[in-house]
C-alpha cells in the first residue's frame, strides 16, 4: 500500500538552528515526491519536488530510495519558516493522474 | 488570474442537510481534485477529474458526489451530511498529470452538527 509517514507532529527549533523534517514513504515502484507548505492564513503551496533537485527558500530534500525517505532540510532556520509542512507522494505509472498521497503534516515552529 | 477559488469559506450544516461546495479555476487546468483535511490526519483525496465529463473516486468518496461539466468548475456535493464529514475541504487543480504543480484553493471549513 502507498503510504507517507511524517513521524513528528511538531518540530520546535530556535532561529539559526538546523532543521530536518522527516518523511518516509511506502511504495513499490518509482515514486514522485513533493513537499508542500502552508503558512498561517495562506493556502497550501508547493515548496519543492524531488525531480527538480532544487533549493527553495534554503530548503533541500534528497530522495533516498534505500531508506525510502525524503527528508526536508535547512541549515539555518528563520522565523518566517514557521508553517505546516506536508510530504506527498504521487505513485502511479502509466496514465498518471497526479493523485497525491499526503503525510500527516509537521508543524515547524521557529522561535526567536 | 484568481487561480483556484472556493465558496463558501465556512458553513455549518445540520445532520441530514445537503450542500454543494463550489470550486472554480481560471488556469485552464485539465485535472482537478477534492481533498479533505482532518486534524492530525493530513489530506485525503475524495474525488478527482482528468477533464470535463470525467470523474473518478479517490480514497474517501463515500457520502460525496462530483460533476465536471466544464473545465473550470468542479463542485462537490454532500448528501445527507453527517458529523464525520466535519472537515476542511480543499480543491486543487493542475495542468496535466505527472509532476506538474497542484494549485490549491483556500479551503472550506465545514461543521456538521
PDB file of C-alpha atoms in Angstrom:
ATOM      1  CA  UNK A   1       0.000   0.000   0.000  1.00  0.00           C
ATOM      2  CA  UNK A   2       1.116   3.519  -0.715  1.00  0.00           C
ATOM      3  CA  UNK A   3       1.757   5.489   2.428  1.00  0.00           C
ATOM      4  CA  UNK A   4       3.551   8.613   3.576  1.00  0.00           C
ATOM      5  CA  UNK A   5       4.614   8.979   7.181  1.00  0.00           C
ATOM      6  CA  UNK A   6       5.745  12.126   8.933  1.00  0.00           C
ATOM      7  CA  UNK A   7       6.637  10.981  12.437  1.00  0.00           C
ATOM      8  CA  UNK A   8       6.725  14.401  14.085  1.00  0.00           C
ATOM      9  CA  UNK A   9       3.558  16.444  14.595  1.00  0.00           C
ATOM     10  CA  UNK A  10       5.540  19.384  15.913  1.00  0.00           C
ATOM     11  CA  UNK A  11       9.142  20.427  15.497  1.00  0.00           C
ATOM     12  CA  UNK A  12      10.311  23.402  17.501  1.00  0.00           C
ATOM     13  CA  UNK A  13      13.724  24.966  16.909  1.00  0.00           C
ATOM     14  CA  UNK A  14      15.460  28.255  17.582  1.00  0.00           C
ATOM     15  CA  UNK A  15      16.257  30.720  14.852  1.00  0.00           C
ATOM     16  CA  UNK A  16      19.556  29.847  13.191  1.00  0.00           C
ATOM     17  CA  UNK A  17      19.399  26.174  14.158  1.00  0.00           C
ATOM     18  CA  UNK A  18      19.372  23.414  11.536  1.00  0.00           C
ATOM     19  CA  UNK A  19      16.048  21.889  10.617  1.00  0.00           C
ATOM     20  CA  UNK A  20      15.194  18.414   9.408  1.00  0.00           C
ATOM     21  CA  UNK A  21      11.593  17.439   8.773  1.00  0.00           C
ATOM     22  CA  UNK A  22      11.314  13.716   8.348  1.00  0.00           C
ATOM     23  CA  UNK A  23       9.314  11.915   5.683  1.00  0.00           C
ATOM     24  CA  UNK A  24       9.217   8.205   4.974  1.00  0.00           C
ATOM     25  CA  UNK A  25       7.210   6.551   2.281  1.00  0.00           C
ATOM     26  CA  UNK A  26       5.984   3.149   1.264  1.00  0.00           C
ATOM     27  CA  UNK A  27       5.698   2.471  -2.441  1.00  0.00           C
ATOM     28  CA  UNK A  28       6.780  -0.436  -4.576  1.00  0.00           C
ATOM     29  CA  UNK A  29       7.544   1.464  -7.783  1.00  0.00           C
ATOM     30  CA  UNK A  30       9.372   4.690  -8.558  1.00  0.00           C
ATOM     31  CA  UNK A  31       7.767   7.444  -6.505  1.00  0.00           C
ATOM     32  CA  UNK A  32       7.465  11.115  -7.235  1.00  0.00           C
ATOM     33  CA  UNK A  33       7.821  13.063  -4.014  1.00  0.00           C
ATOM     34  CA  UNK A  34       6.931  16.586  -3.032  1.00  0.00           C
ATOM     35  CA  UNK A  35       6.999  18.927  -0.083  1.00  0.00           C
ATOM     36  CA  UNK A  36       4.039  21.291   0.301  1.00  0.00           C
ATOM     37  CA  UNK A  37       3.876  24.125   2.818  1.00  0.00           C
ATOM     38  CA  UNK A  38       1.008  26.033   4.372  1.00  0.00           C
ATOM     39  CA  UNK A  39       1.877  29.327   6.043  1.00  0.00           C
ATOM     40  CA  UNK A  40      -0.543  30.861   8.504  1.00  0.00           C
ATOM     41  CA  UNK A  41      -3.687  32.125   6.748  1.00  0.00           C
ATOM     42  CA  UNK A  42      -2.343  31.135   3.343  1.00  0.00           C
ATOM     43  CA  UNK A  43      -3.226  28.306   1.036  1.00  0.00           C
ATOM     44  CA  UNK A  44      -1.230  25.132   0.587  1.00  0.00           C
ATOM     45  CA  UNK A  45       1.567  25.585  -1.964  1.00  0.00           C
ATOM     46  CA  UNK A  46       4.326  23.529  -3.471  1.00  0.00           C
ATOM     47  CA  UNK A  47       7.713  24.008  -1.834  1.00  0.00           C
ATOM     48  CA  UNK A  48       9.811  21.599  -3.847  1.00  0.00           C
ATOM     49  CA  UNK A  49       9.780  18.301  -5.743  1.00  0.00           C
ATOM     50  CA  UNK A  50      12.458  15.651  -5.821  1.00  0.00           C
ATOM     51  CA  UNK A  51      12.914  15.509  -9.589  1.00  0.00           C
ATOM     52  CA  UNK A  52      13.852  19.181  -9.734  1.00  0.00           C
ATOM     53  CA  UNK A  53      16.733  18.793  -7.278  1.00  0.00           C
ATOM     54  CA  UNK A  54      16.230  22.417  -6.406  1.00  0.00           C
ATOM     55  CA  UNK A  55      16.688  24.509  -3.318  1.00  0.00           C
ATOM     56  CA  UNK A  56      13.749  26.723  -2.426  1.00  0.00           C
ATOM     57  CA  UNK A  57      13.980  29.261   0.391  1.00  0.00           C
ATOM     58  CA  UNK A  58      17.107  27.450   1.550  1.00  0.00           C
ATOM     59  CA  UNK A  59      15.322  24.095   1.841  1.00  0.00           C
ATOM     60  CA  UNK A  60      16.551  20.943   0.145  1.00  0.00           C
ATOM     61  CA  UNK A  61      15.291  17.377   0.103  1.00  0.00           C
ATOM     62  CA  UNK A  62      17.020  14.279  -1.201  1.00  0.00           C
ATOM     63  CA  UNK A  63      15.246  11.116  -2.177  1.00  0.00           C
ATOM     64  CA  UNK A  64      16.856   8.105  -0.511  1.00  0.00           C
ATOM     65  CA  UNK A  65      15.365   5.028  -2.111  1.00  0.00           C
ATOM     66  CA  UNK A  66      17.298   2.668   0.141  1.00  0.00           C
ATOM     67  CA  UNK A  67      15.819   4.199   3.264  1.00  0.00           C
ATOM     68  CA  UNK A  68      12.557   5.195   1.498  1.00  0.00           C
ATOM     69  CA  UNK A  69      12.919   8.695   2.845  1.00  0.00           C
ATOM     70  CA  UNK A  70      12.581  12.244   1.571  1.00  0.00           C
ATOM     71  CA  UNK A  71      13.607  14.419   4.497  1.00  0.00           C
ATOM     72  CA  UNK A  72      13.397  18.198   4.209  1.00  0.00           C
ATOM     73  CA  UNK A  73      16.423  20.102   5.451  1.00  0.00           C
ATOM     74  CA  UNK A  74      17.533  23.657   6.012  1.00  0.00           C
ATOM     75  CA  UNK A  75      20.861  24.575   7.612  1.00  0.00           C
ATOM     76  CA  UNK A  76      19.689  27.749   9.371  1.00  0.00           C
ATOM     77  CA  UNK A  77      16.031  28.162  10.283  1.00  0.00           C
ATOM     78  CA  UNK A  78      14.327  31.542  10.014  1.00  0.00           C
ATOM     79  CA  UNK A  79      11.217  32.707  11.864  1.00  0.00           C
ATOM     80  CA  UNK A  80       9.364  33.043   8.573  1.00  0.00           C
ATOM     81  CA  UNK A  81       9.817  29.293   8.038  1.00  0.00           C
ATOM     82  CA  UNK A  82       7.210  28.625  10.724  1.00  0.00           C
ATOM     83  CA  UNK A  83       4.412  26.767   8.966  1.00  0.00           C
ATOM     84  CA  UNK A  84       2.788  23.389   8.417  1.00  0.00           C
ATOM     85  CA  UNK A  85       4.785  21.136   6.099  1.00  0.00           C
ATOM     86  CA  UNK A  86       3.344  18.179   4.213  1.00  0.00           C
ATOM     87  CA  UNK A  87       5.240  15.473   2.431  1.00  0.00           C
ATOM     88  CA  UNK A  88       3.326  13.989  -0.517  1.00  0.00           C
ATOM     89  CA  UNK A  89       3.739  11.132  -2.946  1.00  0.00           C
ATOM     90  CA  UNK A  90       2.436  10.564  -6.437  1.00  0.00           C
ATOM     91  CA  UNK A  91       2.988   6.964  -7.212  1.00  0.00           C
ATOM     92  CA  UNK A  92       1.212   5.967 -10.391  1.00  0.00           C
ATOM     93  CA  UNK A  93       2.661   4.632 -13.554  1.00  0.00           C
ATOM     94  CA  UNK A  94       1.092   4.988 -16.966  1.00  0.00           C
ATOM     95  CA  UNK A  95      -1.854   7.308 -17.159  1.00  0.00           C
ATOM     96  CA  UNK A  96      -0.590   9.313 -14.263  1.00  0.00           C
ATOM     97  CA  UNK A  97      -3.485  11.245 -12.832  1.00  0.00           C
ATOM     98  CA  UNK A  98      -1.348  13.188 -10.408  1.00  0.00           C
ATOM     99  CA  UNK A  99      -3.215  11.999  -7.346  1.00  0.00           C
ATOM    100  CA  UNK A 100      -1.281  12.842  -4.204  1.00  0.00           C
ATOM    101  CA  UNK A 101      -0.960  10.864  -1.004  1.00  0.00           C
ATOM    102  CA  UNK A 102      -0.153  13.156   1.895  1.00  0.00           C
ATOM    103  CA  UNK A 103       1.577  12.583   5.172  1.00  0.00           C
ATOM    104  CA  UNK A 104       0.005  13.799   8.384  1.00  0.00           C
ATOM    105  CA  UNK A 105       1.945  17.025   8.357  1.00  0.00           C
ATOM    106  CA  UNK A 106       4.564  18.552  10.656  1.00  0.00           C
ATOM    107  CA  UNK A 107       4.213  21.950  12.243  1.00  0.00           C
ATOM    108  CA  UNK A 108       7.540  23.754  12.263  1.00  0.00           C
ATOM    109  CA  UNK A 109       7.866  26.402  14.935  1.00  0.00           C
ATOM    110  CA  UNK A 110      10.934  28.626  14.762  1.00  0.00           C
ATOM    111  CA  UNK A 111      11.478  30.545  17.960  1.00  0.00           C
ATOM    112  CA  UNK A 112      13.362  33.846  18.081  1.00  0.00           C
TER     113      UNK A 112
ATOM    114  CA  UNK B   1      -5.603  35.085 -12.585  1.00  0.00           C
ATOM    115  CA  UNK B   2      -7.569  34.303  -9.448  1.00  0.00           C
ATOM    116  CA  UNK B   3      -6.233  30.733  -9.500  1.00  0.00           C
ATOM    117  CA  UNK B   4      -8.420  28.269  -7.619  1.00  0.00           C
ATOM    118  CA  UNK B   5     -11.384  29.753  -5.789  1.00  0.00           C
ATOM    119  CA  UNK B   6     -13.713  28.017  -3.351  1.00  0.00           C
ATOM    120  CA  UNK B   7     -17.036  29.030  -1.866  1.00  0.00           C
ATOM    121  CA  UNK B   8     -18.199  29.210   0.820  1.00  0.00           C
ATOM    122  CA  UNK B   9     -15.321  29.775   3.246  1.00  0.00           C
ATOM    123  CA  UNK B  10     -17.277  28.488   6.222  1.00  0.00           C
ATOM    124  CA  UNK B  11     -20.506  26.578   6.641  1.00  0.00           C
ATOM    125  CA  UNK B  12     -22.416  24.920   9.444  1.00  0.00           C
ATOM    126  CA  UNK B  13     -24.835  22.173   8.487  1.00  0.00           C
ATOM    127  CA  UNK B  14     -27.305  20.150  10.465  1.00  0.00           C
ATOM    128  CA  UNK B  15     -27.248  16.379  10.233  1.00  0.00           C
ATOM    129  CA  UNK B  16     -29.108  15.237   7.150  1.00  0.00           C
ATOM    130  CA  UNK B  17     -28.857  18.506   5.259  1.00  0.00           C
ATOM    131  CA  UNK B  18     -27.156  18.698   1.898  1.00  0.00           C
ATOM    132  CA  UNK B  19     -24.943  21.292   0.248  1.00  0.00           C
ATOM    133  CA  UNK B  20     -22.588  21.912  -2.645  1.00  0.00           C
ATOM    134  CA  UNK B  21     -19.056  23.159  -2.237  1.00  0.00           C
ATOM    135  CA  UNK B  22     -18.051  25.204  -5.234  1.00  0.00           C
ATOM    136  CA  UNK B  23     -14.614  25.130  -6.868  1.00  0.00           C
ATOM    137  CA  UNK B  24     -13.544  27.147  -9.896  1.00  0.00           C
ATOM    138  CA  UNK B  25     -10.166  27.560 -11.578  1.00  0.00           C
ATOM    139  CA  UNK B  26      -9.247  30.037 -14.292  1.00  0.00           C
ATOM    140  CA  UNK B  27      -5.954  28.477 -15.383  1.00  0.00           C
ATOM    141  CA  UNK B  28      -7.461  26.114 -17.984  1.00  0.00           C
ATOM    142  CA  UNK B  29      -6.220  23.135 -15.996  1.00  0.00           C
ATOM    143  CA  UNK B  30      -7.336  19.691 -17.056  1.00  0.00           C
ATOM    144  CA  UNK B  31      -7.002  17.974 -13.694  1.00  0.00           C
ATOM    145  CA  UNK B  32      -8.975  18.867 -10.594  1.00  0.00           C
ATOM    146  CA  UNK B  33      -9.126  17.306  -7.146  1.00  0.00           C
ATOM    147  CA  UNK B  34     -11.081  17.425  -3.913  1.00  0.00           C
ATOM    148  CA  UNK B  35      -9.319  16.665  -0.639  1.00  0.00           C
ATOM    149  CA  UNK B  36     -10.460  16.728   2.946  1.00  0.00           C
ATOM    150  CA  UNK B  37      -8.187  17.596   5.820  1.00  0.00           C
ATOM    151  CA  UNK B  38      -8.979  16.219   9.236  1.00  0.00           C
ATOM    152  CA  UNK B  39      -6.974  17.332  12.270  1.00  0.00           C
ATOM    153  CA  UNK B  40      -3.699  15.445  12.516  1.00  0.00           C
ATOM    154  CA  UNK B  41      -4.574  13.280   9.524  1.00  0.00           C
ATOM    155  CA  UNK B  42      -3.170  15.111   6.527  1.00  0.00           C
ATOM    156  CA  UNK B  43      -5.155  15.465   3.320  1.00  0.00           C
ATOM    157  CA  UNK B  44      -7.136  12.610   1.821  1.00  0.00           C
ATOM    158  CA  UNK B  45      -8.401  12.523  -1.754  1.00  0.00           C
ATOM    159  CA  UNK B  46     -12.176  12.393  -2.155  1.00  0.00           C
ATOM    160  CA  UNK B  47     -12.691  12.638  -5.919  1.00  0.00           C
ATOM    161  CA  UNK B  48     -10.727  13.772  -8.906  1.00  0.00           C
ATOM    162  CA  UNK B  49     -11.277  14.636 -12.560  1.00  0.00           C
ATOM    163  CA  UNK B  50      -8.915  14.452 -15.518  1.00  0.00           C
ATOM    164  CA  UNK B  51     -11.120  16.551 -17.769  1.00  0.00           C
ATOM    165  CA  UNK B  52     -14.639  17.739 -18.411  1.00  0.00           C
ATOM    166  CA  UNK B  53     -17.083  14.861 -18.177  1.00  0.00           C
ATOM    167  CA  UNK B  54     -14.586  12.505 -16.488  1.00  0.00           C
ATOM    168  CA  UNK B  55     -14.521  11.910 -12.746  1.00  0.00           C
ATOM    169  CA  UNK B  56     -13.271   9.129 -10.515  1.00  0.00           C
ATOM    170  CA  UNK B  57     -13.222   8.176  -6.868  1.00  0.00           C
ATOM    171  CA  UNK B  58     -10.342   8.832  -4.564  1.00  0.00           C
ATOM    172  CA  UNK B  59      -9.556   7.316  -1.193  1.00  0.00           C
ATOM    173  CA  UNK B  60     -12.623   8.539   0.750  1.00  0.00           C
ATOM    174  CA  UNK B  61     -15.559   9.067  -1.674  1.00  0.00           C
ATOM    175  CA  UNK B  62     -18.439   7.798   0.461  1.00  0.00           C
ATOM    176  CA  UNK B  63     -21.070  10.430   1.151  1.00  0.00           C
ATOM    177  CA  UNK B  64     -19.929  12.704  -1.672  1.00  0.00           C
ATOM    178  CA  UNK B  65     -20.651  13.248  -5.350  1.00  0.00           C
ATOM    179  CA  UNK B  66     -18.986  15.341  -8.010  1.00  0.00           C
ATOM    180  CA  UNK B  67     -19.570  16.509 -11.539  1.00  0.00           C
ATOM    181  CA  UNK B  68     -17.349  18.173 -14.135  1.00  0.00           C
ATOM    182  CA  UNK B  69     -19.458  19.738 -16.847  1.00  0.00           C
ATOM    183  CA  UNK B  70     -16.881  22.413 -17.693  1.00  0.00           C
ATOM    184  CA  UNK B  71     -13.104  22.689 -17.487  1.00  0.00           C
ATOM    185  CA  UNK B  72     -13.389  25.478 -14.938  1.00  0.00           C
ATOM    186  CA  UNK B  73     -15.817  24.064 -12.375  1.00  0.00           C
ATOM    187  CA  UNK B  74     -15.666  21.026 -10.129  1.00  0.00           C
ATOM    188  CA  UNK B  75     -18.417  21.141  -7.477  1.00  0.00           C
ATOM    189  CA  UNK B  76     -18.523  18.700  -4.574  1.00  0.00           C
ATOM    190  CA  UNK B  77     -21.943  17.626  -3.362  1.00  0.00           C
ATOM    191  CA  UNK B  78     -22.659  16.394   0.154  1.00  0.00           C
ATOM    192  CA  UNK B  79     -25.900  14.485   0.524  1.00  0.00           C
ATOM    193  CA  UNK B  80     -27.278  13.725   3.985  1.00  0.00           C
ATOM    194  CA  UNK B  81     -24.496  15.429   5.921  1.00  0.00           C
ATOM    195  CA  UNK B  82     -23.053  13.513   8.877  1.00  0.00           C
ATOM    196  CA  UNK B  83     -20.797  14.656  11.754  1.00  0.00           C
ATOM    197  CA  UNK B  84     -17.987  12.546  10.249  1.00  0.00           C
ATOM    198  CA  UNK B  85     -17.932  14.991   7.335  1.00  0.00           C
ATOM    199  CA  UNK B  86     -16.844  17.834   9.579  1.00  0.00           C
ATOM    200  CA  UNK B  87     -13.549  18.813   7.999  1.00  0.00           C
ATOM    201  CA  UNK B  88     -11.693  21.359   5.914  1.00  0.00           C
ATOM    202  CA  UNK B  89     -12.170  20.775   2.201  1.00  0.00           C
ATOM    203  CA  UNK B  90      -9.569  21.755  -0.362  1.00  0.00           C
ATOM    204  CA  UNK B  91      -9.946  21.894  -4.088  1.00  0.00           C
ATOM    205  CA  UNK B  92      -6.851  21.733  -6.284  1.00  0.00           C
ATOM    206  CA  UNK B  93      -6.019  21.785  -9.960  1.00  0.00           C
ATOM    207  CA  UNK B  94      -3.076  21.094 -12.229  1.00  0.00           C
ATOM    208  CA  UNK B  95      -2.434  21.495 -15.937  1.00  0.00           C
ATOM    209  CA  UNK B  96      -1.547  17.871 -16.618  1.00  0.00           C
ATOM    210  CA  UNK B  97      -0.547  14.775 -14.723  1.00  0.00           C
ATOM    211  CA  UNK B  98       2.930  13.746 -13.762  1.00  0.00           C
ATOM    212  CA  UNK B  99       4.888  16.172 -11.677  1.00  0.00           C
ATOM    213  CA  UNK B 100       3.076  19.352 -12.616  1.00  0.00           C
ATOM    214  CA  UNK B 101       2.344  21.513  -9.613  1.00  0.00           C
ATOM    215  CA  UNK B 102      -1.025  21.208  -7.937  1.00  0.00           C
ATOM    216  CA  UNK B 103      -2.536  24.590  -7.085  1.00  0.00           C
ATOM    217  CA  UNK B 104      -4.803  24.672  -4.078  1.00  0.00           C
ATOM    218  CA  UNK B 105      -7.797  26.744  -3.183  1.00  0.00           C
ATOM    219  CA  UNK B 106      -8.134  28.479   0.199  1.00  0.00           C
ATOM    220  CA  UNK B 107     -10.366  25.768   1.649  1.00  0.00           C
ATOM    221  CA  UNK B 108     -13.900  25.484   3.003  1.00  0.00           C
ATOM    222  CA  UNK B 109     -14.346  24.774   6.702  1.00  0.00           C
ATOM    223  CA  UNK B 110     -17.472  22.651   7.181  1.00  0.00           C
ATOM    224  CA  UNK B 111     -19.041  21.737  10.509  1.00  0.00           C
ATOM    225  CA  UNK B 112     -21.898  19.255  10.737  1.00  0.00           C
ATOM    226  CA  UNK B 113     -23.852  19.379  13.989  1.00  0.00           C
TER     227      UNK B 113
END
